[in-house]
Coordinates of C-alpha atoms in Angstrom, one line a residue:
M1 CA 13.7 -3.4 12.5
S2 CA 12.1 -6.7 11.4
L3 CA 14.3 -9.4 10.0
S4 CA 11.4 -11.8 9.5
I5 CA 10.8 -13.6 6.3
S6 CA 8.0 -15.8 7.7
G7 CA 5.2 -16.5 5.3
K8 CA 7.2 -15.2 2.3
T9 CA 8.0 -17.4 -0.7
A10 CA 11.6 -17.7 -2.0
I11 CA 13.4 -19.3 -4.9
V12 CA 16.9 -20.3 -4.0
T13 CA 19.1 -21.5 -6.9
G14 CA 22.2 -23.7 -6.3
A15 CA 20.2 -25.3 -3.5
A16 CA 21.4 -28.9 -3.8
N17 CA 24.6 -28.4 -1.8
G18 CA 26.9 -26.0 0.0
V19 CA 26.0 -22.4 0.5
G20 CA 22.8 -22.5 -1.6
L21 CA 21.5 -25.4 0.4
A22 CA 22.4 -23.7 3.7
I23 CA 20.5 -20.5 2.5
A24 CA 17.4 -22.5 1.5
R25 CA 17.3 -24.5 4.7
H26 CA 17.8 -21.4 6.8
F27 CA 14.9 -19.7 5.0
V28 CA 12.7 -22.7 5.7
D29 CA 13.7 -22.6 9.4
K30 CA 12.7 -18.9 9.5
G31 CA 9.2 -19.7 8.2
A32 CA 9.5 -19.1 4.5
N33 CA 8.2 -21.3 1.7
V34 CA 11.2 -22.2 -0.4
M35 CA 11.7 -23.7 -3.9
F36 CA 15.0 -25.5 -3.9
A37 CA 16.4 -25.2 -7.5
D38 CA 19.5 -26.8 -8.9
M39 CA 20.6 -28.7 -12.0
D40 CA 21.9 -31.7 -9.9
D41 CA 18.7 -33.7 -9.7
E42 CA 20.3 -36.6 -7.8
A43 CA 21.8 -34.3 -5.1
L44 CA 18.6 -32.3 -4.9
T45 CA 16.5 -35.4 -4.4
K46 CA 18.9 -36.6 -1.7
E47 CA 18.7 -33.4 0.2
V48 CA 15.0 -32.5 -0.2
G49 CA 13.2 -35.7 -1.0
V50 CA 9.6 -35.9 -2.2
Q51 CA 7.5 -33.2 -0.5
E52 CA 3.8 -33.5 0.1
E53 CA 1.1 -30.9 -0.5
G54 CA 1.2 -28.2 2.1
S55 CA 5.0 -28.6 2.8
P56 CA 7.0 -25.3 2.8
I57 CA 9.6 -27.1 0.7
R58 CA 9.6 -27.9 -3.0
A59 CA 12.4 -29.0 -5.4
F60 CA 13.0 -28.1 -9.0
A61 CA 15.8 -29.7 -11.1
G62 CA 16.9 -28.3 -14.4
D63 CA 19.6 -26.4 -16.3
L64 CA 19.1 -22.8 -15.4
R65 CA 21.1 -21.6 -18.3
E66 CA 18.1 -22.6 -20.5
K67 CA 15.3 -20.0 -20.9
L68 CA 12.6 -22.7 -20.9
T69 CA 13.9 -24.1 -17.7
L70 CA 13.6 -20.7 -16.0
A71 CA 10.0 -20.4 -17.1
N72 CA 9.2 -23.8 -15.8
L73 CA 10.9 -23.0 -12.5
L74 CA 8.6 -19.9 -12.1
S75 CA 5.5 -21.9 -13.0
A76 CA 6.4 -24.7 -10.5
T77 CA 6.8 -22.1 -7.8
I78 CA 3.5 -20.4 -8.5
D79 CA 1.7 -23.7 -8.7
A80 CA 3.1 -24.7 -5.3
F81 CA 3.0 -21.4 -3.4
D82 CA 0.9 -18.9 -5.6
R83 CA 3.6 -16.2 -5.5
V84 CA 7.3 -15.4 -5.2
D85 CA 8.6 -12.7 -2.9
I86 CA 12.4 -13.4 -2.8
L87 CA 14.9 -14.7 -5.3
V88 CA 18.4 -15.8 -4.2
N89 CA 20.7 -16.4 -7.1
A90 CA 23.1 -18.7 -5.3
S91 CA 24.0 -20.9 -8.2
R92 CA 27.7 -20.3 -9.1
Q93 CA 30.5 -22.1 -10.9
V94 CA 34.1 -22.0 -9.6
V95 CA 36.3 -22.9 -12.4
S96 CA 40.1 -22.5 -12.9
S97 CA 41.2 -20.5 -15.9
D98 CA 44.4 -19.9 -17.9
P99 CA 44.6 -16.1 -18.7
L100 CA 47.1 -16.7 -21.5
N101 CA 45.2 -19.5 -23.3
P102 CA 43.0 -18.2 -26.1
D103 CA 41.3 -21.6 -26.3
D104 CA 40.3 -21.6 -22.7
D105 CA 36.5 -21.3 -22.5
A106 CA 36.4 -20.8 -18.7
V107 CA 35.4 -17.2 -18.8
Q108 CA 32.6 -17.9 -21.2
M109 CA 31.4 -20.8 -19.0
A110 CA 31.6 -18.6 -15.9
L111 CA 29.7 -15.7 -17.5
E112 CA 26.9 -18.0 -18.7
Q113 CA 26.5 -19.7 -15.3
N114 CA 27.3 -16.9 -12.8
L115 CA 26.0 -13.9 -14.7
M116 CA 23.5 -14.7 -17.5
A117 CA 21.5 -17.4 -15.8
S118 CA 21.1 -15.0 -12.8
L119 CA 20.2 -12.1 -15.0
R120 CA 17.6 -14.0 -17.0
L121 CA 16.0 -15.4 -13.9
S122 CA 16.0 -12.0 -12.2
Q123 CA 14.2 -10.4 -15.2
L124 CA 11.6 -13.2 -15.2
I125 CA 11.0 -13.1 -11.5
A126 CA 10.9 -9.3 -11.4
K127 CA 8.0 -9.3 -13.9
R128 CA 6.1 -11.6 -11.7
M129 CA 6.8 -9.5 -8.6
I130 CA 5.5 -6.4 -10.5
K131 CA 2.3 -8.2 -11.5
Q132 CA 1.8 -9.3 -7.9
A133 CA 2.2 -5.8 -6.6
H134 CA -0.2 -4.5 -9.2
D135 CA -2.8 -7.2 -8.2
D136 CA -2.3 -6.4 -4.5
D137 CA -2.8 -2.7 -5.1
S138 CA -0.7 -1.7 -2.1
D139 CA 2.5 0.2 -1.3
R140 CA 4.2 -2.8 0.3
P141 CA 7.6 -3.9 -1.0
A142 CA 7.1 -5.9 -4.2
G143 CA 10.1 -8.2 -3.7
S144 CA 13.8 -8.7 -3.0
I145 CA 16.5 -10.2 -5.3
I146 CA 19.8 -11.2 -3.8
N147 CA 22.8 -12.2 -5.9
L148 CA 25.7 -14.3 -4.5
S149 CA 29.0 -12.8 -5.4
S150 CA 32.6 -13.1 -4.2
I151 CA 35.3 -10.8 -3.0
L152 CA 37.2 -11.9 -6.1
A153 CA 35.1 -9.3 -7.9
R154 CA 37.5 -6.8 -6.4
R155 CA 40.6 -8.9 -6.2
A156 CA 42.7 -10.7 -8.8
H157 CA 44.2 -14.2 -9.0
P158 CA 45.5 -15.6 -12.3
Q159 CA 44.0 -19.0 -11.9
L160 CA 40.6 -17.6 -11.0
M161 CA 40.2 -15.0 -13.6
A162 CA 36.9 -16.4 -14.9
L163 CA 35.4 -16.2 -11.4
S164 CA 36.7 -12.7 -10.9
I165 CA 35.3 -11.4 -14.2
S166 CA 31.9 -13.1 -13.8
N167 CA 31.4 -11.8 -10.3
A168 CA 32.5 -8.3 -11.2
A169 CA 29.9 -8.3 -13.9
L170 CA 27.3 -9.7 -11.5
E171 CA 27.9 -6.9 -9.0
Q172 CA 27.4 -4.3 -11.8
M173 CA 24.3 -6.2 -12.9
T174 CA 23.0 -5.9 -9.3
R175 CA 23.5 -2.1 -9.3
S176 CA 21.9 -1.7 -12.8
L177 CA 18.8 -3.8 -11.9
A178 CA 18.5 -2.0 -8.6
V179 CA 18.1 1.3 -10.4
A180 CA 15.7 -0.1 -13.0
L181 CA 13.5 -1.9 -10.5
A182 CA 13.4 0.6 -7.7
P183 CA 10.3 2.4 -9.1
D184 CA 8.5 -1.0 -8.9
R185 CA 9.5 -1.4 -5.2
I186 CA 11.9 -4.3 -5.9
R187 CA 15.2 -4.2 -4.1
V188 CA 18.3 -5.8 -5.7
N189 CA 21.4 -6.4 -3.6
A190 CA 24.3 -8.8 -3.4
V191 CA 26.5 -10.6 -0.9
A192 CA 30.2 -10.8 -1.6
M193 CA 31.6 -13.7 0.3
G194 CA 35.1 -14.4 1.3
S195 CA 36.1 -17.9 2.3
V196 CA 33.0 -19.8 3.3
M197 CA 32.9 -23.6 3.7
S198 CA 31.2 -24.1 0.4
A199 CA 31.0 -27.4 -1.5
S200 CA 33.9 -26.3 -3.8
L201 CA 36.1 -25.2 -0.9
Q202 CA 35.4 -28.5 1.0
E203 CA 36.6 -30.4 -2.1
H204 CA 39.7 -28.2 -2.5
L205 CA 40.6 -28.7 1.2
K206 CA 40.4 -32.4 0.8
D207 CA 43.1 -32.4 -1.8
N208 CA 45.1 -29.5 -0.2
P209 CA 44.6 -29.6 3.6
D210 CA 47.4 -27.1 4.2
F211 CA 45.4 -24.5 2.3
R212 CA 43.2 -24.0 5.3
S213 CA 46.1 -22.3 7.2
V214 CA 46.7 -20.1 4.2
I215 CA 43.1 -18.9 4.2
E216 CA 43.0 -18.4 8.0
S217 CA 46.2 -16.5 8.1
G218 CA 44.9 -14.1 5.4
T219 CA 41.7 -13.5 7.3
P220 CA 41.8 -11.1 10.3
M221 CA 39.1 -13.1 12.1
G222 CA 41.3 -16.2 11.6
R223 CA 38.8 -18.7 10.4
I224 CA 36.5 -19.8 7.5
A225 CA 32.9 -18.8 7.7
S226 CA 30.1 -21.4 8.0
P227 CA 27.4 -21.4 5.3
T228 CA 24.9 -20.4 8.0
E229 CA 26.7 -17.1 8.6
L230 CA 26.3 -16.3 5.0
A231 CA 22.6 -17.3 5.0
E232 CA 21.9 -14.9 7.9
A233 CA 23.4 -12.0 5.8
V234 CA 21.1 -13.1 2.9
Q235 CA 18.1 -13.2 5.2
F236 CA 18.8 -9.6 6.3
L237 CA 18.8 -8.4 2.7
A238 CA 15.6 -10.3 2.0
S239 CA 13.8 -8.9 5.0
D240 CA 12.1 -5.5 5.7
G241 CA 15.1 -4.7 7.9
A242 CA 16.9 -3.8 4.7
S243 CA 13.9 -2.0 3.3
F244 CA 15.9 1.1 2.2
M245 CA 18.9 -0.8 0.8
T246 CA 19.2 -1.5 -2.9
G247 CA 22.1 -1.8 -5.3
Q248 CA 24.4 -2.6 -2.4
V249 CA 27.1 -5.3 -2.1
L250 CA 27.3 -6.6 1.4
T251 CA 30.8 -8.0 2.1
V252 CA 31.0 -11.1 4.4
D253 CA 34.6 -12.0 4.6
G254 CA 35.9 -11.8 8.1
G255 CA 37.9 -8.7 7.2
R256 CA 39.7 -10.5 4.3
T257 CA 39.6 -7.7 1.8
L258 CA 41.3 -5.3 4.3
L259 CA 44.6 -7.1 3.8
D260 CA 44.0 -9.9 1.3
P261 CA 47.2 -11.1 -0.3
V262 CA 46.9 -12.0 -4.0
T263 CA 48.4 -15.4 -3.4
A264 CA 45.5 -16.6 -1.2
P265 CA 42.5 -16.9 -3.5
A266 CA 39.0 -16.9 -2.1
H267 CA 36.4 -19.6 -2.8

């Protein structure tokens, strides 16, 4: 079973910080060409810098909720690396929501950022993968798309309703696209993460240091995952080692969903 992604080209969204950045860096370390994409131009420049011709790293800043931005992202990737083999939709918005406030737009915001941006980009990249497979005229896998979800897709917490709804929709999108794209040899899977030391969780723990013990006590493995541990799961799904897996949601949560109390939300 080969877990290699060496020589492949990946687009990783949400790559300016946290989990997305860890995935993008991990892919580079494993020999992939990677387009780091994010809307935070300043953070992206700080992390990636200016890359010279021939570097396996490129950066693209823009609002991925805009269709033109998505088209420009694909064009920049093709210009830099000639093709795209892997898409990791790691851009996500964690936003608090009030389930009883009809004027709260948190659900709409989360759906646009966590679902629709990923769907539109997946559709665009899938078309490119299909064209590449046709041009190659081979039976090799055409591509792999991995969506980043959360165990909140199957759990409920009142203040994180928007995140729960958007991730549940994302997981169903994963299954639907997997069926639609399977004849074209494109696999679509997702990783549902429990508590990972993401940028949002780091910020939350700064203001609420006691929350760490709440998370750890609700996790059988007794700790918070590192972003690298999540990146390795994403690498598996992107590799030929997962060549007969599609439409699956791989849970990386330290056993959290086996006994998750509703009072300890995941990030």
